[in-house]
PDB file of C-alpha atoms in Angstrom:
ATOM      1  CA  MET A   1       1.456 -51.339 -27.789  1.00 41.00           C
ATOM      2  CA  ASN A   2       2.810 -48.221 -29.425  1.00 46.00           C
ATOM      3  CA  PHE A   3       3.766 -45.538 -26.946  1.00 45.00           C
ATOM      4  CA  GLY A   4       5.159 -43.193 -29.574  1.00 48.00           C
ATOM      5  CA  SER A   5       8.701 -42.033 -29.995  1.00 53.00           C
ATOM      6  CA  ARG A   6      11.229 -41.726 -27.206  1.00 54.00           C
ATOM      7  CA  ASP A   7      11.252 -37.918 -27.553  1.00 55.00           C
ATOM      8  CA  SER A   8       7.486 -37.818 -27.040  1.00 60.00           C
ATOM      9  CA  LEU A   9       7.739 -39.878 -23.871  1.00 65.00           C
ATOM     10  CA  VAL A  10      10.493 -37.615 -22.550  1.00 64.00           C
ATOM     11  CA  GLY A  11       8.383 -34.557 -23.383  1.00 64.00           C
ATOM     12  CA  VAL A  12       5.383 -35.984 -21.512  1.00 69.00           C
ATOM     13  CA  PHE A  13       7.605 -36.794 -18.534  1.00 67.00           C
ATOM     14  CA  PHE A  14       8.956 -33.243 -18.377  1.00 66.00           C
ATOM     15  CA  LEU A  15       5.443 -31.817 -18.774  1.00 66.00           C
ATOM     16  CA  ILE A  16       4.129 -33.870 -15.847  1.00 74.00           C
ATOM     17  CA  SER A  17       7.190 -32.923 -13.784  1.00 70.00           C
ATOM     18  CA  PHE A  18       6.661 -29.249 -14.580  1.00 66.00           C
ATOM     19  CA  LEU A  19       2.997 -29.385 -13.579  1.00 68.00           C
ATOM     20  CA  SER A  20       3.918 -31.003 -10.265  1.00 73.00           C
ATOM     21  CA  VAL A  21       6.272 -28.152  -9.331  1.00 72.00           C
ATOM     22  CA  LEU A  22       4.094 -25.413 -10.833  1.00 69.00           C
ATOM     23  CA  PRO A  23       2.540 -24.403  -7.451  1.00 75.00           C
ATOM     24  CA  ALA A  24       6.009 -23.964  -5.940  1.00 73.00           C
ATOM     25  CA  ILE A  25       7.122 -21.924  -8.961  1.00 71.00           C
ATOM     26  CA  LEU A  26       4.012 -19.750  -8.691  1.00 70.00           C
ATOM     27  CA  ILE A  27       4.609 -19.072  -4.999  1.00 78.00           C
ATOM     28  CA  MET A  28       8.401 -18.759  -4.882  1.00 81.00           C
ATOM     29  CA  PHE A  29       9.337 -17.215  -8.239  1.00 85.00           C
ATOM     30  CA  THR A  30       6.581 -14.636  -8.761  1.00 88.00           C
ATOM     31  CA  SER A  31       4.682 -11.803  -7.076  1.00 89.00           C
ATOM     32  CA  PHE A  32       1.999 -14.201  -5.825  1.00 91.00           C
ATOM     33  CA  THR A  33       3.309 -14.392  -2.245  1.00 90.00           C
ATOM     34  CA  ARG A  34       3.145 -10.659  -1.609  1.00 92.00           C
ATOM     35  CA  ILE A  35      -0.268 -10.281  -3.212  1.00 92.00           C
ATOM     36  CA  VAL A  36      -2.023 -13.112  -1.387  1.00 92.00           C
ATOM     37  CA  ILE A  37      -0.589 -12.063   1.998  1.00 92.00           C
ATOM     38  CA  VAL A  38      -1.653  -8.428   1.534  1.00 92.00           C
ATOM     39  CA  LEU A  39      -5.164  -9.447   0.499  1.00 91.00           C
ATOM     40  CA  SER A  40      -5.387 -11.799   3.487  1.00 90.00           C
ATOM     41  CA  PHE A  41      -4.309  -8.972   5.797  1.00 89.00           C
ATOM     42  CA  MET A  42      -6.970  -6.747   4.262  1.00 89.00           C
ATOM     43  CA  ARG A  43      -9.675  -9.343   4.909  1.00 88.00           C
ATOM     44  CA  GLN A  44      -8.596  -9.766   8.517  1.00 86.00           C
ATOM     45  CA  ALA A  45      -8.423  -6.003   9.041  1.00 85.00           C
ATOM     46  CA  ILE A  46     -11.998  -5.587   7.846  1.00 84.00           C
ATOM     47  CA  GLY A  47     -13.087  -8.424  10.118  1.00 80.00           C
ATOM     48  CA  GLY A  48     -15.201 -10.168   7.510  1.00 70.00           C
ATOM     49  CA  GLN A  49     -13.964 -13.653   8.515  1.00 72.00           C
ATOM     50  CA  GLN A  50     -14.420 -15.569   5.237  1.00 77.00           C
ATOM     51  CA  ILE A  51     -15.618 -12.590   3.193  1.00 79.00           C
ATOM     52  CA  PRO A  52     -14.169 -12.441   0.543  1.00 84.00           C
ATOM     53  CA  PRO A  53     -13.861 -16.252   0.507  1.00 86.00           C
ATOM     54  CA  ASN A  54     -10.550 -17.987  -0.090  1.00 87.00           C
ATOM     55  CA  PRO A  55     -11.256 -18.879  -3.754  1.00 89.00           C
ATOM     56  CA  VAL A  56     -11.806 -15.177  -4.506  1.00 89.00           C
ATOM     57  CA  ILE A  57      -8.577 -14.172  -2.736  1.00 90.00           C
ATOM     58  CA  ILE A  58      -6.568 -16.884  -4.510  1.00 90.00           C
ATOM     59  CA  GLY A  59      -8.171 -16.191  -7.891  1.00 91.00           C
ATOM     60  CA  LEU A  60      -7.567 -12.440  -7.687  1.00 91.00           C
ATOM     61  CA  SER A  61      -3.991 -13.077  -6.550  1.00 91.00           C
ATOM     62  CA  ILE A  62      -3.334 -15.349  -9.527  1.00 90.00           C
ATOM     63  CA  PHE A  63      -4.649 -12.862 -12.088  1.00 91.00           C
ATOM     64  CA  LEU A  64      -2.807  -9.949 -10.493  1.00 92.00           C
ATOM     65  CA  THR A  65       0.326 -12.115 -10.575  1.00 91.00           C
ATOM     66  CA  LEU A  66      -0.183 -12.755 -14.304  1.00 90.00           C
ATOM     67  CA  PHE A  67      -0.679  -9.012 -14.858  1.00 92.00           C
ATOM     68  CA  ILE A  68       2.463  -8.027 -12.942  1.00 91.00           C
ATOM     69  CA  MET A  69       4.581 -10.834 -14.365  1.00 89.00           C
ATOM     70  CA  SER A  70       3.418 -10.392 -17.979  1.00 90.00           C
ATOM     71  CA  PRO A  71       6.612  -8.569 -19.170  1.00 90.00           C
ATOM     72  CA  THR A  72       8.768 -11.316 -17.662  1.00 89.00           C
ATOM     73  CA  ILE A  73       6.514 -14.053 -19.036  1.00 87.00           C
ATOM     74  CA  ASN A  74       6.642 -12.501 -22.520  1.00 90.00           C
ATOM     75  CA  THR A  75      10.434 -12.403 -22.410  1.00 89.00           C
ATOM     76  CA  ILE A  76      10.665 -16.039 -21.283  1.00 86.00           C
ATOM     77  CA  THR A  77       8.202 -17.086 -23.977  1.00 86.00           C
ATOM     78  CA  ALA A  78      10.150 -15.320 -26.718  1.00 86.00           C
ATOM     79  CA  ASP A  79      13.632 -16.374 -25.580  1.00 84.00           C
ATOM     80  CA  ALA A  80      13.034 -19.880 -24.212  1.00 82.00           C
ATOM     81  CA  VAL A  81       9.592 -21.399 -24.794  1.00 79.00           C
ATOM     82  CA  ASN A  82       9.120 -20.590 -28.477  1.00 83.00           C
ATOM     83  CA  PRO A  83      12.654 -21.699 -29.528  1.00 83.00           C
ATOM     84  CA  TYR A  84      12.222 -24.911 -27.528  1.00 77.00           C
ATOM     85  CA  MET A  85       8.832 -25.649 -29.097  1.00 79.00           C
ATOM     86  CA  ALA A  86      10.371 -24.989 -32.522  1.00 79.00           C
ATOM     87  CA  ARG A  87      13.156 -27.482 -31.628  1.00 79.00           C
ATOM     88  CA  GLN A  88      15.796 -24.800 -32.080  1.00 82.00           C
ATOM     89  CA  ILE A  89      17.209 -25.396 -28.592  1.00 79.00           C
ATOM     90  CA  ASN A  90      17.081 -28.276 -26.111  1.00 80.00           C
ATOM     91  CA  MET A  91      15.564 -28.323 -22.627  1.00 74.00           C
ATOM     92  CA  GLN A  92      18.796 -27.355 -20.858  1.00 80.00           C
ATOM     93  CA  GLN A  93      19.312 -24.371 -23.145  1.00 82.00           C
ATOM     94  CA  ALA A  94      15.690 -23.338 -22.678  1.00 80.00           C
ATOM     95  CA  LEU A  95      16.112 -23.335 -18.903  1.00 78.00           C
ATOM     96  CA  GLN A  96      19.291 -21.292 -19.226  1.00 82.00           C
ATOM     97  CA  GLN A  97      17.472 -18.772 -21.425  1.00 84.00           C
ATOM     98  CA  ALA A  98      14.517 -18.578 -19.011  1.00 81.00           C
ATOM     99  CA  ALA A  99      16.604 -17.999 -15.884  1.00 82.00           C
ATOM    100  CA  PRO A 100      17.897 -14.412 -16.491  1.00 85.00           C
ATOM    101  CA  PRO A 101      14.461 -12.715 -16.909  1.00 87.00           C
ATOM    102  CA  ILE A 102      12.940 -14.302 -13.812  1.00 87.00           C
ATOM    103  CA  LYS A 103      16.154 -13.719 -11.856  1.00 87.00           C
ATOM    104  CA  SER A 104      16.149 -10.060 -12.915  1.00 88.00           C
ATOM    105  CA  PHE A 105      12.579  -9.664 -11.658  1.00 89.00           C
ATOM    106  CA  MET A 106      13.391 -11.264  -8.307  1.00 90.00           C
ATOM    107  CA  LEU A 107      16.544  -9.213  -7.781  1.00 89.00           C
ATOM    108  CA  ARG A 108      14.621  -5.956  -8.324  1.00 89.00           C
ATOM    109  CA  GLN A 109      12.356  -6.898  -5.408  1.00 90.00           C
ATOM    110  CA  THR A 110      15.047  -8.363  -3.142  1.00 90.00           C
ATOM    111  CA  ARG A 111      16.670  -6.352  -0.375  1.00 89.00           C
ATOM    112  CA  GLN A 112      20.454  -6.237  -0.382  1.00 88.00           C
ATOM    113  CA  LYS A 113      20.495  -7.325   3.264  1.00 90.00           C
ATOM    114  CA  ASP A 114      18.549 -10.517   2.528  1.00 88.00           C
ATOM    115  CA  LEU A 115      20.647 -11.288  -0.534  1.00 87.00           C
ATOM    116  CA  ALA A 116      23.877 -10.768   1.411  1.00 86.00           C
ATOM    117  CA  LEU A 117      22.631 -13.164   4.100  1.00 87.00           C
ATOM    118  CA  PHE A 118      22.204 -16.091   1.717  1.00 85.00           C
ATOM    119  CA  VAL A 119      25.377 -15.266  -0.188  1.00 83.00           C
ATOM    120  CA  LYS A 120      27.289 -15.413   3.093  1.00 83.00           C
ATOM    121  CA  ILE A 121      25.677 -18.704   4.103  1.00 83.00           C
ATOM    122  CA  ALA A 122      26.258 -20.198   0.636  1.00 78.00           C
ATOM    123  CA  ARG A 123      29.955 -19.252   0.770  1.00 76.00           C
ATOM    124  CA  GLN A 124      30.329 -20.739   4.240  1.00 68.00           C
ATOM    125  CA  ASP A 125      28.690 -23.985   3.115  1.00 63.00           C
ATOM    126  CA  GLY A 126      30.773 -24.100  -0.045  1.00 60.00           C
ATOM    127  CA  GLN A 127      27.740 -23.877  -2.340  1.00 60.00           C
ATOM    128  CA  LEU A 128      29.245 -21.067  -4.403  1.00 62.00           C
ATOM    129  CA  GLY A 129      32.669 -22.644  -4.550  1.00 57.00           C
ATOM    130  CA  ASP A 130      35.238 -20.579  -6.401  1.00 52.00           C
ATOM    131  CA  ALA A 131      32.693 -19.133  -8.823  1.00 55.00           C
ATOM    132  CA  ALA A 132      33.303 -15.469  -9.582  1.00 57.00           C
ATOM    133  CA  VAL A 133      30.321 -13.344  -8.574  1.00 62.00           C
ATOM    134  CA  LYS A 134      30.783  -9.910 -10.106  1.00 65.00           C
ATOM    135  CA  SER A 135      27.123  -8.874  -9.855  1.00 69.00           C
ATOM    136  CA  PRO A 136      23.886 -10.180  -8.272  1.00 72.00           C
ATOM    137  CA  GLY A 137      22.893 -11.484 -11.715  1.00 71.00           C
ATOM    138  CA  ASP A 138      25.727 -14.029 -11.506  1.00 73.00           C
ATOM    139  CA  LEU A 139      24.236 -15.637  -8.401  1.00 79.00           C
ATOM    140  CA  PRO A 140      22.478 -19.008  -8.806  1.00 80.00           C
ATOM    141  CA  LEU A 141      18.724 -19.287  -8.281  1.00 79.00           C
ATOM    142  CA  ARG A 142      19.204 -21.375  -5.132  1.00 82.00           C
ATOM    143  CA  VAL A 143      20.627 -18.212  -3.521  1.00 84.00           C
ATOM    144  CA  VAL A 144      18.336 -15.646  -5.132  1.00 86.00           C
ATOM    145  CA  VAL A 145      15.015 -17.430  -4.496  1.00 88.00           C
ATOM    146  CA  PRO A 146      15.115 -17.647  -0.658  1.00 89.00           C
ATOM    147  CA  ALA A 147      16.375 -14.051  -0.443  1.00 90.00           C
ATOM    148  CA  PHE A 148      13.523 -12.960  -2.713  1.00 91.00           C
ATOM    149  CA  VAL A 149      10.935 -14.834  -0.644  1.00 91.00           C
ATOM    150  CA  ILE A 150      11.888 -13.336   2.721  1.00 92.00           C
ATOM    151  CA  SER A 151      12.053  -9.880   1.120  1.00 93.00           C
ATOM    152  CA  GLU A 152       8.538 -10.428  -0.227  1.00 92.00           C
ATOM    153  CA  LEU A 153       7.331 -11.483   3.231  1.00 92.00           C
ATOM    154  CA  LYS A 154       8.761  -8.350   4.820  1.00 92.00           C
ATOM    155  CA  THR A 155       7.230  -6.080   2.182  1.00 92.00           C
ATOM    156  CA  ALA A 156       3.856  -7.826   2.456  1.00 92.00           C
ATOM    157  CA  PHE A 157       3.832  -7.410   6.238  1.00 92.00           C
ATOM    158  CA  GLU A 158       4.713  -3.719   5.912  1.00 91.00           C
ATOM    159  CA  ILE A 159       1.814  -3.143   3.499  1.00 90.00           C
ATOM    160  CA  GLY A 160      -0.471  -5.207   5.721  1.00 89.00           C
ATOM    161  CA  PHE A 161       0.423  -3.050   8.729  1.00 90.00           C
ATOM    162  CA  LEU A 162      -0.501   0.114   6.835  1.00 89.00           C
ATOM    163  CA  ILE A 163      -3.809  -1.443   5.803  1.00 88.00           C
ATOM    164  CA  TYR A 164      -4.568  -2.429   9.400  1.00 87.00           C
ATOM    165  CA  LEU A 165      -4.087   1.054  10.876  1.00 88.00           C
ATOM    166  CA  PRO A 166      -7.338   2.820   9.810  1.00 87.00           C
ATOM    167  CA  PHE A 167      -9.456  -0.220  10.708  1.00 86.00           C
ATOM    168  CA  LEU A 168      -7.688  -0.498  14.062  1.00 85.00           C
ATOM    169  CA  VAL A 169      -8.618   3.127  14.807  1.00 85.00           C
ATOM    170  CA  ILE A 170     -12.283   2.357  14.099  1.00 84.00           C
ATOM    171  CA  ASP A 171     -12.159  -0.675  16.426  1.00 81.00           C
ATOM    172  CA  MET A 172     -10.602   1.434  19.206  1.00 83.00           C
ATOM    173  CA  VAL A 173     -13.181   4.220  18.824  1.00 83.00           C
ATOM    174  CA  VAL A 174     -16.104   1.784  18.853  1.00 80.00           C
ATOM    175  CA  SER A 175     -14.679  -0.061  21.866  1.00 80.00           C
ATOM    176  CA  SER A 176     -14.239   3.201  23.786  1.00 81.00           C
ATOM    177  CA  ILE A 177     -17.802   4.312  23.015  1.00 79.00           C
ATOM    178  CA  LEU A 178     -19.277   0.969  24.065  1.00 76.00           C
ATOM    179  CA  LEU A 179     -17.206   0.982  27.241  1.00 76.00           C
ATOM    180  CA  SER A 180     -18.320   4.516  28.131  1.00 78.00           C
ATOM    181  CA  MET A 181     -21.955   3.487  27.596  1.00 75.00           C
ATOM    182  CA  GLY A 182     -21.534   0.475  29.852  1.00 72.00           C
ATOM    183  CA  MET A 183     -22.252  -1.972  27.022  1.00 69.00           C
ATOM    184  CA  MET A 184     -19.329  -4.236  27.860  1.00 67.00           C
ATOM    185  CA  MET A 185     -21.131  -7.445  26.892  1.00 70.00           C
ATOM    186  CA  LEU A 186     -21.697  -6.295  23.308  1.00 66.00           C
ATOM    187  CA  PRO A 187     -18.838  -7.432  20.996  1.00 70.00           C
ATOM    188  CA  PRO A 188     -17.175  -4.312  19.504  1.00 68.00           C
ATOM    189  CA  VAL A 189     -16.535  -6.179  16.246  1.00 72.00           C
ATOM    190  CA  LEU A 190     -20.266  -6.536  15.701  1.00 73.00           C
ATOM    191  CA  ILE A 191     -20.679  -2.729  15.750  1.00 77.00           C
ATOM    192  CA  SER A 192     -17.437  -1.747  14.026  1.00 78.00           C
ATOM    193  CA  LEU A 193     -17.836  -4.078  11.036  1.00 82.00           C
ATOM    194  CA  PRO A 194     -20.514  -1.966   9.262  1.00 83.00           C
ATOM    195  CA  PHE A 195     -18.441   1.189   9.781  1.00 83.00           C
ATOM    196  CA  LYS A 196     -15.312  -0.488   8.415  1.00 85.00           C
ATOM    197  CA  LEU A 197     -17.217  -1.732   5.391  1.00 85.00           C
ATOM    198  CA  LEU A 198     -18.633   1.767   4.862  1.00 86.00           C
ATOM    199  CA  LEU A 199     -15.158   3.294   5.055  1.00 84.00           C
ATOM    200  CA  PHE A 200     -13.772   0.695   2.665  1.00 85.00           C
ATOM    201  CA  VAL A 201     -16.519   1.359   0.132  1.00 87.00           C
ATOM    202  CA  LEU A 202     -16.330   5.155   0.401  1.00 88.00           C
ATOM    203  CA  VAL A 203     -12.584   5.273  -0.254  1.00 86.00           C
ATOM    204  CA  ASP A 204     -12.886   2.690  -3.068  1.00 86.00           C
ATOM    205  CA  GLY A 205     -10.733   0.275  -1.106  1.00 84.00           C
ATOM    206  CA  TRP A 206     -10.355  -2.400  -3.772  1.00 88.00           C
ATOM    207  CA  ASN A 207      -8.995   0.142  -6.211  1.00 90.00           C
ATOM    208  CA  LEU A 208      -6.574   1.574  -3.656  1.00 88.00           C
ATOM    209  CA  VAL A 209      -5.303  -1.800  -2.439  1.00 88.00           C
ATOM    210  CA  THR A 210      -4.915  -3.236  -5.937  1.00 90.00           C
ATOM    211  CA  SER A 211      -3.135  -0.154  -7.301  1.00 90.00           C
ATOM    212  CA  SER A 212      -0.846  -0.067  -4.251  1.00 88.00           C
ATOM    213  CA  ILE A 213       0.111  -3.714  -4.728  1.00 89.00           C
ATOM    214  CA  ILE A 214       0.875  -3.224  -8.431  1.00 90.00           C
ATOM    215  CA  ARG A 215       2.874  -0.035  -7.849  1.00 89.00           C
ATOM    216  CA  SER A 216       4.900  -1.715  -5.109  1.00 87.00           C
ATOM    217  CA  PHE A 217       6.571  -3.840  -7.822  1.00 86.00           C
ATOM    218  CA  HIS A 218       7.775  -0.828  -9.856  1.00 78.00           C
TER     219      HIS A 218
END
């Protein structure tokens, strides 16, 4: 049975390996984490339970991620993917060419405090060794990625808190009115949900939330 050349088999192996780690790359190396958390906070703040449903949240998060990451993706494609496909460089060189653009994106979104934490831990554990680190760009991805992720979590929670505030005010007002009317058995969420939806529609909430997420990366 002819399985093709050895290079083809190696290429298929690397392709399958890449597809298996693609979800982790999407979550840990891109803007996906911040976007999906903010959109989940927005859904909970409105009180719509499963509206919008999870597939809509995930799908919108993926396409917003592609939109935000498009400059980085274009750079990686030009510097690493295209030369590798043209057999001008090998896999190791392609990975080395792809690392600086994605690392640059992550460092722009990473807080110095979080980066310093993992640099300190890496030095204590001997992971950095005697390597000279003159700038954050010299740090390996194993240090940059966790710092980037916890910075993204903090930023997402801050945006989520700001989204929650106006809806929380509506819940408090509705609860106070129901309590003053003696309607304690009526769930406040049942009454406040239409008002929150009305507010969200009147202020063009999807536009505001989406534009705020995109601008938070600039």
